[in-house]
PDB file of C-alpha atoms in Angstrom:
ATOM      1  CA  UNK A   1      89.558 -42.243  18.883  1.00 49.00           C
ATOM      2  CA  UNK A   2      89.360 -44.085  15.579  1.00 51.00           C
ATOM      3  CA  UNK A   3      87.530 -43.631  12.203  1.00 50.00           C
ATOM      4  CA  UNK A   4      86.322 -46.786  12.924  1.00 52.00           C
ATOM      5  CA  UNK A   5      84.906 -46.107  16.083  1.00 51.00           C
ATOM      6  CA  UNK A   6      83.622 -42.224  15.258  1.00 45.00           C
ATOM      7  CA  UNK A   7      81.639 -44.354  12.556  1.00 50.00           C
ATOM      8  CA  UNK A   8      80.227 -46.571  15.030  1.00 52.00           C
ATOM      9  CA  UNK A   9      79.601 -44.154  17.376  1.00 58.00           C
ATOM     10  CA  UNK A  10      77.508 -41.919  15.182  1.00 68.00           C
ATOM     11  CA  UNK A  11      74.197 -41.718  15.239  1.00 73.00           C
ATOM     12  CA  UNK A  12      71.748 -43.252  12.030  1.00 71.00           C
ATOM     13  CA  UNK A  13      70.824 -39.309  11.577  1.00 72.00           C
ATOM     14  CA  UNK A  14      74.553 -38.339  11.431  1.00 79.00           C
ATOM     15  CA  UNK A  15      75.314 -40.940   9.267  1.00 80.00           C
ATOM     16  CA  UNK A  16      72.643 -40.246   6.962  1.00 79.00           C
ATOM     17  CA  UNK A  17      73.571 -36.470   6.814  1.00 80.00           C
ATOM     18  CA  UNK A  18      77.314 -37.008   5.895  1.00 83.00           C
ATOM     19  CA  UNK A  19      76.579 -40.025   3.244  1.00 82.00           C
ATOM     20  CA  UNK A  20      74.581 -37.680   1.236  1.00 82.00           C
ATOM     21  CA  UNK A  21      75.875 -34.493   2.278  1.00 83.00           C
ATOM     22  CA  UNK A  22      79.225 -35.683   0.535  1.00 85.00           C
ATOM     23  CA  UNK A  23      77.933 -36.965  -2.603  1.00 85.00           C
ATOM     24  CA  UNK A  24      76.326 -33.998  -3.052  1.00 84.00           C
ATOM     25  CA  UNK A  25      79.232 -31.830  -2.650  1.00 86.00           C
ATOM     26  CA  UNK A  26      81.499 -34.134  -4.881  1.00 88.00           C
ATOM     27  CA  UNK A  27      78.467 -33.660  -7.174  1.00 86.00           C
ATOM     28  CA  UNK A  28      78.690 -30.177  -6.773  1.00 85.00           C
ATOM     29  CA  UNK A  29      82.628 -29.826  -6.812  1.00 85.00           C
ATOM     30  CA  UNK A  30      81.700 -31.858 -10.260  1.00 87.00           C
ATOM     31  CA  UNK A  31      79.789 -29.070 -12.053  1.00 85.00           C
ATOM     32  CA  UNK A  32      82.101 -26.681 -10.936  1.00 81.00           C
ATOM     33  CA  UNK A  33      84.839 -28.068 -11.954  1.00 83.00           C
ATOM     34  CA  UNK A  34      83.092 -28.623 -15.829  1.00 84.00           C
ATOM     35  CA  UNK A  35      81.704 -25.255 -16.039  1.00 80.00           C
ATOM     36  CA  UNK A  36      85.130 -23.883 -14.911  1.00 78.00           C
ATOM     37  CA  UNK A  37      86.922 -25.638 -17.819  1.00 81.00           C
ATOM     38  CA  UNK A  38      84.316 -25.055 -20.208  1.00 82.00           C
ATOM     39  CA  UNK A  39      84.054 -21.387 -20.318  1.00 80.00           C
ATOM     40  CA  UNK A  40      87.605 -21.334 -19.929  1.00 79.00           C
ATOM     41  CA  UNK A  41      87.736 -22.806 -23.200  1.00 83.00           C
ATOM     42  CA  UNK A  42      84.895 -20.341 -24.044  1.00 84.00           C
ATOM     43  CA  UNK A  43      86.380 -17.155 -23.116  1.00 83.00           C
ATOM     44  CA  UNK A  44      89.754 -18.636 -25.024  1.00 86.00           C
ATOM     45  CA  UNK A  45      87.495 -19.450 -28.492  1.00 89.00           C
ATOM     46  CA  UNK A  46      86.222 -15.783 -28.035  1.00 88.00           C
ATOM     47  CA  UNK A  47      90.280 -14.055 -27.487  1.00 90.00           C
ATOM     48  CA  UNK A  48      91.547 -16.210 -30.366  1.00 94.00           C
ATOM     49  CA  UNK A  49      88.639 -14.730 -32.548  1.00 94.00           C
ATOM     50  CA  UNK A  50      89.706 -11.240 -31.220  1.00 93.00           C
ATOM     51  CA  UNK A  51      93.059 -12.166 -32.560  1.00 95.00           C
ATOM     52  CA  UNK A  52      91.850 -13.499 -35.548  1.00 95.00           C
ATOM     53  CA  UNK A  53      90.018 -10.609 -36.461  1.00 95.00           C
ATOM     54  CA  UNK A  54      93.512  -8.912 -35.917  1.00 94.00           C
ATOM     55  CA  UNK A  55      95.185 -11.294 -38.855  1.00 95.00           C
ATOM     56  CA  UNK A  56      92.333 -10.633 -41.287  1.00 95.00           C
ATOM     57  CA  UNK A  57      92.368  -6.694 -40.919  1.00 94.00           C
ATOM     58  CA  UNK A  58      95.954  -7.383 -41.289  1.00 93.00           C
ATOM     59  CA  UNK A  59      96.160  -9.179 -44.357  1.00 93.00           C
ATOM     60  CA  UNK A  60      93.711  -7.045 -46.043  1.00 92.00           C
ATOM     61  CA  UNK A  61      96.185  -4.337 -46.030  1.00 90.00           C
ATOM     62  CA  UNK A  62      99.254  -6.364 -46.906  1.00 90.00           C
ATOM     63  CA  UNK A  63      98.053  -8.768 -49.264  1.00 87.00           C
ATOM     64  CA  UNK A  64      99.181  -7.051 -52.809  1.00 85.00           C
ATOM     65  CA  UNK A  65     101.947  -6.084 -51.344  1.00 85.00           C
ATOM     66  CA  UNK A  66     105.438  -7.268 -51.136  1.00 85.00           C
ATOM     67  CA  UNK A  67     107.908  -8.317 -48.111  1.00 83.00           C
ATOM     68  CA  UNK A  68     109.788  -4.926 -48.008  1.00 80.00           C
ATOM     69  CA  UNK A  69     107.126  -2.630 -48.804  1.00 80.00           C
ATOM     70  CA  UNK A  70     105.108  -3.826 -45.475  1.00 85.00           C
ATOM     71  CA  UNK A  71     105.004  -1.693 -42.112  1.00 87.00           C
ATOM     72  CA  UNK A  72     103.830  -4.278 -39.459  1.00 88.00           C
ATOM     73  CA  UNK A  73     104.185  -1.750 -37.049  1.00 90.00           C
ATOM     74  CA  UNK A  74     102.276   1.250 -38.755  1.00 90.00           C
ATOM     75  CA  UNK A  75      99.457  -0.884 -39.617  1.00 91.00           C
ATOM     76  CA  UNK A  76      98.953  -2.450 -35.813  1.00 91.00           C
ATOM     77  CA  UNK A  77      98.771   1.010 -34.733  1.00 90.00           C
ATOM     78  CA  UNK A  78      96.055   1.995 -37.042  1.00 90.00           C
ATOM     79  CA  UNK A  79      93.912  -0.884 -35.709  1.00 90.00           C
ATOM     80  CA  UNK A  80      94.329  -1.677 -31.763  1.00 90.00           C
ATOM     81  CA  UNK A  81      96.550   0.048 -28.638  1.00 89.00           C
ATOM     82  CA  UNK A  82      97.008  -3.252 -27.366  1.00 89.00           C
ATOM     83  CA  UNK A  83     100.721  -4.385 -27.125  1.00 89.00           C
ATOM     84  CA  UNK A  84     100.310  -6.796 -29.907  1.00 91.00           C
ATOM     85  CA  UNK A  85     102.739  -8.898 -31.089  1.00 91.00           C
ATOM     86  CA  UNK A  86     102.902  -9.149 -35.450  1.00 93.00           C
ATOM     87  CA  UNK A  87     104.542 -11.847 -37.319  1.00 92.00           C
ATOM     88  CA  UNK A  88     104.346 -12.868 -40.813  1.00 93.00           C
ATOM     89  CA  UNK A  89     105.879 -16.545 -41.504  1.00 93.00           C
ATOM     90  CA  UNK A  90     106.703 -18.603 -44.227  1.00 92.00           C
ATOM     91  CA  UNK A  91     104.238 -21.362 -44.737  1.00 91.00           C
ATOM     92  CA  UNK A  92     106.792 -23.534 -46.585  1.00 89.00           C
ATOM     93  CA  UNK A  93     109.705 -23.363 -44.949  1.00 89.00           C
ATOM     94  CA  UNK A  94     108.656 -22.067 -41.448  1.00 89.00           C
ATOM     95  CA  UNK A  95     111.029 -19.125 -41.812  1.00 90.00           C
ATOM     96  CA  UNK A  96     110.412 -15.612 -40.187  1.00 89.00           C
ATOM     97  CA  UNK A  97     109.587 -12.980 -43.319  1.00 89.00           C
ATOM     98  CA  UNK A  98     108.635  -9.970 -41.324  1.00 89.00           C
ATOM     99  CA  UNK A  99     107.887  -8.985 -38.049  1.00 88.00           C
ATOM    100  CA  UNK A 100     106.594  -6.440 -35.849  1.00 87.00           C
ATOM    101  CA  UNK A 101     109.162  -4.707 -33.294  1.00 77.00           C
ATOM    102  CA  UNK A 102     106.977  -5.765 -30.035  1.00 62.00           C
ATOM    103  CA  UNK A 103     107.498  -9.300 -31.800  1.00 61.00           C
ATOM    104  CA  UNK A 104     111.277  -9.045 -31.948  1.00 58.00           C
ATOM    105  CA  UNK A 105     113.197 -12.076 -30.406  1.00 59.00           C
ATOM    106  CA  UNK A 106     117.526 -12.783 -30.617  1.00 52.00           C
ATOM    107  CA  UNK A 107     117.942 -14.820 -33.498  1.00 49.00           C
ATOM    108  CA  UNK A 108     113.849 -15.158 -34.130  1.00 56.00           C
ATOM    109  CA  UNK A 109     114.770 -14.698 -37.773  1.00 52.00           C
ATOM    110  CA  UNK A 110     116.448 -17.703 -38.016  1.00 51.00           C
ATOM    111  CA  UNK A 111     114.563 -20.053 -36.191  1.00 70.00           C
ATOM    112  CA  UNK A 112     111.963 -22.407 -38.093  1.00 79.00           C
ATOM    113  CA  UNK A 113     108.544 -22.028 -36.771  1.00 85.00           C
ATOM    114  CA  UNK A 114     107.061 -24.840 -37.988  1.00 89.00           C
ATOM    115  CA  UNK A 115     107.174 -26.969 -35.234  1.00 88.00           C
ATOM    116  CA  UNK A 116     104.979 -24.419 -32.805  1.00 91.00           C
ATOM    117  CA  UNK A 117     101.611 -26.118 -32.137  1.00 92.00           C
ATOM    118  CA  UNK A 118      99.795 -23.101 -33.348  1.00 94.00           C
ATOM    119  CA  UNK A 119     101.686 -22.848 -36.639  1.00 94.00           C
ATOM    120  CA  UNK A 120     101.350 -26.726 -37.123  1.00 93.00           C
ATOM    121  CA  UNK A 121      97.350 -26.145 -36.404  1.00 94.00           C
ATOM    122  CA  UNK A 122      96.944 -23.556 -39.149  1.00 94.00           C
ATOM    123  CA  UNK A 123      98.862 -25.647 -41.793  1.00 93.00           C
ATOM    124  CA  UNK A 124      96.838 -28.545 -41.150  1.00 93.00           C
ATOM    125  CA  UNK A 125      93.256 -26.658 -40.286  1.00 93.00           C
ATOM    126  CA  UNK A 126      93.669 -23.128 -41.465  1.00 93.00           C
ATOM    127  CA  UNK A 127      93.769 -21.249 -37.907  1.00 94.00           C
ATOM    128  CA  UNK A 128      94.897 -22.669 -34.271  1.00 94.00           C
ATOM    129  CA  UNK A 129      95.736 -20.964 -31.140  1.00 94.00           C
ATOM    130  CA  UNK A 130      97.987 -22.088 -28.457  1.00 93.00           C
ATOM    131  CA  UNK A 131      99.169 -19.999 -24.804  1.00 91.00           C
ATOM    132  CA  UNK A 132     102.842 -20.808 -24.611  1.00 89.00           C
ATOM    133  CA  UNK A 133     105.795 -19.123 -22.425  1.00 86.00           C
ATOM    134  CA  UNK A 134     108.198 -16.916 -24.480  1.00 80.00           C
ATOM    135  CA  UNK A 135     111.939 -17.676 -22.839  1.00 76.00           C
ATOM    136  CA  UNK A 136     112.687 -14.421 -24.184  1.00 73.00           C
ATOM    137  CA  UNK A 137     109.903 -11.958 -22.763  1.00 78.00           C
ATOM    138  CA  UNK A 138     109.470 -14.596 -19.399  1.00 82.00           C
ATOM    139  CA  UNK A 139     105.882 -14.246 -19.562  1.00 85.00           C
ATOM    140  CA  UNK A 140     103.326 -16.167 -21.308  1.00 88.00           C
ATOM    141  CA  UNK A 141     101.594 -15.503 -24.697  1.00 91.00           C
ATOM    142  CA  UNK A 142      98.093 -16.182 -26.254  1.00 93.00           C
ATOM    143  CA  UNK A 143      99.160 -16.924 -29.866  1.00 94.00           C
ATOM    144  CA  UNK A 144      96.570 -16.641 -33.122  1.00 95.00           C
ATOM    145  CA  UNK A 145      97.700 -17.687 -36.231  1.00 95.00           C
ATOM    146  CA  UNK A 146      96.201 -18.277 -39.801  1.00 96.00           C
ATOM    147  CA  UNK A 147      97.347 -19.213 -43.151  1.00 95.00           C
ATOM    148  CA  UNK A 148      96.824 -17.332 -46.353  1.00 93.00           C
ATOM    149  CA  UNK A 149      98.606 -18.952 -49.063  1.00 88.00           C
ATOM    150  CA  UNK A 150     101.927 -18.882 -49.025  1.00 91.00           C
ATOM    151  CA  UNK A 151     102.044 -16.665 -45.431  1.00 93.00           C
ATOM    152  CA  UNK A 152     101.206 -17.365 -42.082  1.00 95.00           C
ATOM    153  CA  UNK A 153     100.047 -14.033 -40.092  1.00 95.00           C
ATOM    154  CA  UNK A 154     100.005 -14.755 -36.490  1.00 95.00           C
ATOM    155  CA  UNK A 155      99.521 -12.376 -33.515  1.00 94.00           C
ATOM    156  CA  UNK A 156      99.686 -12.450 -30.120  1.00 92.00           C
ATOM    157  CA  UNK A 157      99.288 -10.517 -27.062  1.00 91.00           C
ATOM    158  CA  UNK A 158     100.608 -10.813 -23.059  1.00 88.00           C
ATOM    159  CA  UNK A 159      98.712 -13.611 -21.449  1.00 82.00           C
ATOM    160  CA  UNK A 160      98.042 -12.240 -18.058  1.00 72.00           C
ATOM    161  CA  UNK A 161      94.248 -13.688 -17.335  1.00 59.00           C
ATOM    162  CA  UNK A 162      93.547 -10.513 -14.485  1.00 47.00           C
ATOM    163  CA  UNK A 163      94.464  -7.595 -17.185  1.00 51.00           C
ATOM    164  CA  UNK A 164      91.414  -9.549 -20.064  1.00 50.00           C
ATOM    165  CA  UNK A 165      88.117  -9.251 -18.496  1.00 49.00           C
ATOM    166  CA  UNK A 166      87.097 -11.864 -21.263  1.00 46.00           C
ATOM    167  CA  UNK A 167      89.605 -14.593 -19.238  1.00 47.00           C
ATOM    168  CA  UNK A 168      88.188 -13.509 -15.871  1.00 52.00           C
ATOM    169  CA  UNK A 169      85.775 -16.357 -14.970  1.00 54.00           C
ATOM    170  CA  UNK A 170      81.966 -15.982 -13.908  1.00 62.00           C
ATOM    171  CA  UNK A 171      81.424 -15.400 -10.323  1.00 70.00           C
ATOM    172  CA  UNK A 172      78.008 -14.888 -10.345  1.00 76.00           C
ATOM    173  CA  UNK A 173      77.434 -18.707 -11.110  1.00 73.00           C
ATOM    174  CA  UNK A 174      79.759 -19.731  -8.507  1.00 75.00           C
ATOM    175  CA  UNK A 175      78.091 -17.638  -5.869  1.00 81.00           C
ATOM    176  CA  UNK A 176      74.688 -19.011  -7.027  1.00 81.00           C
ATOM    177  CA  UNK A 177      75.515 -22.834  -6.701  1.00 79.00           C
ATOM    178  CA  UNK A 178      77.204 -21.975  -3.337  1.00 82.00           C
ATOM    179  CA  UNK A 179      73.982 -20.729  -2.001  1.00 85.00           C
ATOM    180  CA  UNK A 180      72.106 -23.781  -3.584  1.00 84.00           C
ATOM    181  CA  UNK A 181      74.332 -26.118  -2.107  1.00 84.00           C
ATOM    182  CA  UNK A 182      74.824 -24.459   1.723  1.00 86.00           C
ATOM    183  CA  UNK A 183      70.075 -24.006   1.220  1.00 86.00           C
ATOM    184  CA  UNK A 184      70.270 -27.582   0.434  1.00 84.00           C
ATOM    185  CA  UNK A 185      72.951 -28.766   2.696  1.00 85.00           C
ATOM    186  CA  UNK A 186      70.524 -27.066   5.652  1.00 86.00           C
ATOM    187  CA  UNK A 187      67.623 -28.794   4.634  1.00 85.00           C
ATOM    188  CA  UNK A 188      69.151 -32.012   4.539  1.00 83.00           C
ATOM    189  CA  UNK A 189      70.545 -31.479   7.565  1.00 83.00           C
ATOM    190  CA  UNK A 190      66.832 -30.614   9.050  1.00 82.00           C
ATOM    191  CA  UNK A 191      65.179 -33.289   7.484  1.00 81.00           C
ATOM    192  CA  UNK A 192      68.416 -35.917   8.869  1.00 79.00           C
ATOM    193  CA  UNK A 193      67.671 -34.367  12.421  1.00 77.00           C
ATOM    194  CA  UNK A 194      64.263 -34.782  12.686  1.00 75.00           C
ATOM    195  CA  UNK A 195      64.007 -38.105  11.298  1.00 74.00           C
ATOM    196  CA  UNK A 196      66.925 -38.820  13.720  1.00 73.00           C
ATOM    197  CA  UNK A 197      64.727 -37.549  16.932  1.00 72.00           C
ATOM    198  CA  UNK A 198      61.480 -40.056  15.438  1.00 68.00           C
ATOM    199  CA  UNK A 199      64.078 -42.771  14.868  1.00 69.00           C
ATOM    200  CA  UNK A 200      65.077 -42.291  18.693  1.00 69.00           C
ATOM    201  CA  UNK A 201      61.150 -41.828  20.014  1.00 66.00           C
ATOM    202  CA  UNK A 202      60.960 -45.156  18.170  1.00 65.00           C
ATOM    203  CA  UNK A 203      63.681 -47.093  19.403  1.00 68.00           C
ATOM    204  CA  UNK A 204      62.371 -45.540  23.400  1.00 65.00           C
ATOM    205  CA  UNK A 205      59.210 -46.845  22.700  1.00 62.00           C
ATOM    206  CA  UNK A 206      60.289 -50.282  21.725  1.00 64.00           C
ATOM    207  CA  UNK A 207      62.308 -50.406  24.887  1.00 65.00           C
ATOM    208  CA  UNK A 208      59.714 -49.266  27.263  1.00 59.00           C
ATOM    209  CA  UNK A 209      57.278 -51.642  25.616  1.00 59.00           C
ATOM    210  CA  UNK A 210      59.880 -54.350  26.490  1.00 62.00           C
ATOM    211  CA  UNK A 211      60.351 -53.637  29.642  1.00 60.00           C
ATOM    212  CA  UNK A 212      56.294 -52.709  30.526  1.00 60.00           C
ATOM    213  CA  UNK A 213      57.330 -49.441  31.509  1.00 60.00           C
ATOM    214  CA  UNK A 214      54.552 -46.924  31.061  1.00 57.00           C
ATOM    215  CA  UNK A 215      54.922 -45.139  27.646  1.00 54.00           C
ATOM    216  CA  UNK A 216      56.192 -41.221  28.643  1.00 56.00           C
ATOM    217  CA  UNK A 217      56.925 -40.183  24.960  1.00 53.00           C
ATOM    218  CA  UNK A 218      56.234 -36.932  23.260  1.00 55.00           C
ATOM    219  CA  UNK A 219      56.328 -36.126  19.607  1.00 53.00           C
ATOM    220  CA  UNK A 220      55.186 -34.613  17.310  1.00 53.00           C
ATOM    221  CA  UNK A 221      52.850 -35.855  14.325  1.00 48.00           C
ATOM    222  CA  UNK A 222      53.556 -35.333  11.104  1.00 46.00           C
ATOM    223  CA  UNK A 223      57.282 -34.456  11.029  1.00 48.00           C
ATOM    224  CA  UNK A 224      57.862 -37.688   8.973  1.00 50.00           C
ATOM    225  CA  UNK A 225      56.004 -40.916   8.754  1.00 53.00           C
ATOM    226  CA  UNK A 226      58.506 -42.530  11.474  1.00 53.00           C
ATOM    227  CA  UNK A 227      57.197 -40.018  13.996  1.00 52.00           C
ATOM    228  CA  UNK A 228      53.460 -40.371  12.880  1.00 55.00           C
ATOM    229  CA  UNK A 229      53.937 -44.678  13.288  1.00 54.00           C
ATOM    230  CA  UNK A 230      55.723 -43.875  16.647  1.00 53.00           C
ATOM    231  CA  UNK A 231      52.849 -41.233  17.906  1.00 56.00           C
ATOM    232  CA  UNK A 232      49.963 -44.184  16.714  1.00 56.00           C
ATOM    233  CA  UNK A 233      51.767 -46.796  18.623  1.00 53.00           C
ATOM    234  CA  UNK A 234      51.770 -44.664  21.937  1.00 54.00           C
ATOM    235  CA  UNK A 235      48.278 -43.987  21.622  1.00 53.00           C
ATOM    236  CA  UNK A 236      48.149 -47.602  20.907  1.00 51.00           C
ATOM    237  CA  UNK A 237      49.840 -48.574  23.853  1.00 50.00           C
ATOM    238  CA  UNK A 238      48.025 -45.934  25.802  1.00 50.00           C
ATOM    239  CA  UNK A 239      45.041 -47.392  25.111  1.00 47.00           C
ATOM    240  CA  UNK A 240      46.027 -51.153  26.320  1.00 47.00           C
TER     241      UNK A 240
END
């Protein structure tokens, strides 16, 4: 059987149902979809400042300092366990100055970092963030990075969302517009059914009145206003 014909087929009731049964899941799907995407962009803002705070305890400890008197590595341990990745970079010339040995890469020290879109983001606003995939770790990374003068400090950890509860999205509000939407789905579908059973006393009616049959209808009043027009016309008709 055809679309066309299932559609011609169904009842005013059904149609009525599905119409705005759909629209209101697209709407639905809708809200989802932005509240997904905007606390994932939340729950990103909030791990870049994690990182961020990161670079500042960072600098604090190497900034009168010089190049070859710095321990990346001694200082991360003092302030996190987290496998985090150090790097201290050039803010003229792109060029790797120091780096922390979770950070080491084949040939990192030679490549110009000015081009990565987090690097690019701190020259021109002062901080950016971007999650890119390292070809030499195969994994993706959240990077961090800030300028401070003439140095760019960025950090970064392992970007796997299930291991950072602060990436894991929010269930509860999921679970609470499912059960608003299958609540409101049923009452739709209540409302749709009984006007459907008044739309069919009506439409009996009008045939038996047609064809001066005796009126044998039974509904009830106040269901809807189609039922309560159909119950006063078969008292109506009674009554003749």
């Amino acid at each position: 059987m055809s679309t066309e014909k299932v559609r011609k087929s169904m009842t005013f009731d059904r149609k009525l149902f599905f119409s705005i049964g759909s629209l209101f899941i697209v709407f639905i799907a809708i809200i989802l979809l932005f509240e997904y995407n905007l606390e994932k962009e939340n729950r990103q803002q909030s791990l870049n400042a994690l990182l961020q705070d990161y670079n500042e305890l960072i600098y604090s400890q190497i900034k009168n300092k010089e190049i070859d008197q710095i321990s990346i590595d001694s200082i991360i341990q003092s302030i996190t366990r987290k496998p985090l990745r150090v790097t201290i970079i050039s803010a003229h010339s792109g060029k790797v100055l120091l780096e922390s040995q979770q950070e080491k890469e084949p040939d990192s020290l030679a490549n110009n970092h000015l081009d990565r879109p987090e690097i690019k983001s701190s020259l021109k606003n002062g901080n950016g963030y971007a999650i890119r995939y390292s070809q030499s770790f195969k994994k993706n990374f959240f990077y961090s990075a800030k300028r401070y003068d003439d140095w760019i400090i960025r950090s970064s950890l392992p970007f796997e969302r299930e291991k950072f509860s602060i990436l894991s999205p929010n269930n509860e509000f999921i679970y609470f517009m499912l059960a608003i939407s299958i609540f409101a789905i049923l009452l739709l579908y209540y409302f749709c059914h009984s006007l459907g059973k008044s739309i069919a006393a009506l439409s009996q009616l009008s045939q038996q009145a047609e064809q001066g049959k005796p009126i044998h209808i039974t509904i009830k009043s106040g269901v809807d206003d189609i039922g309560n027009i159909t119950q006063s016309l078969t008292r109506s008709e009674e009554r003749v």
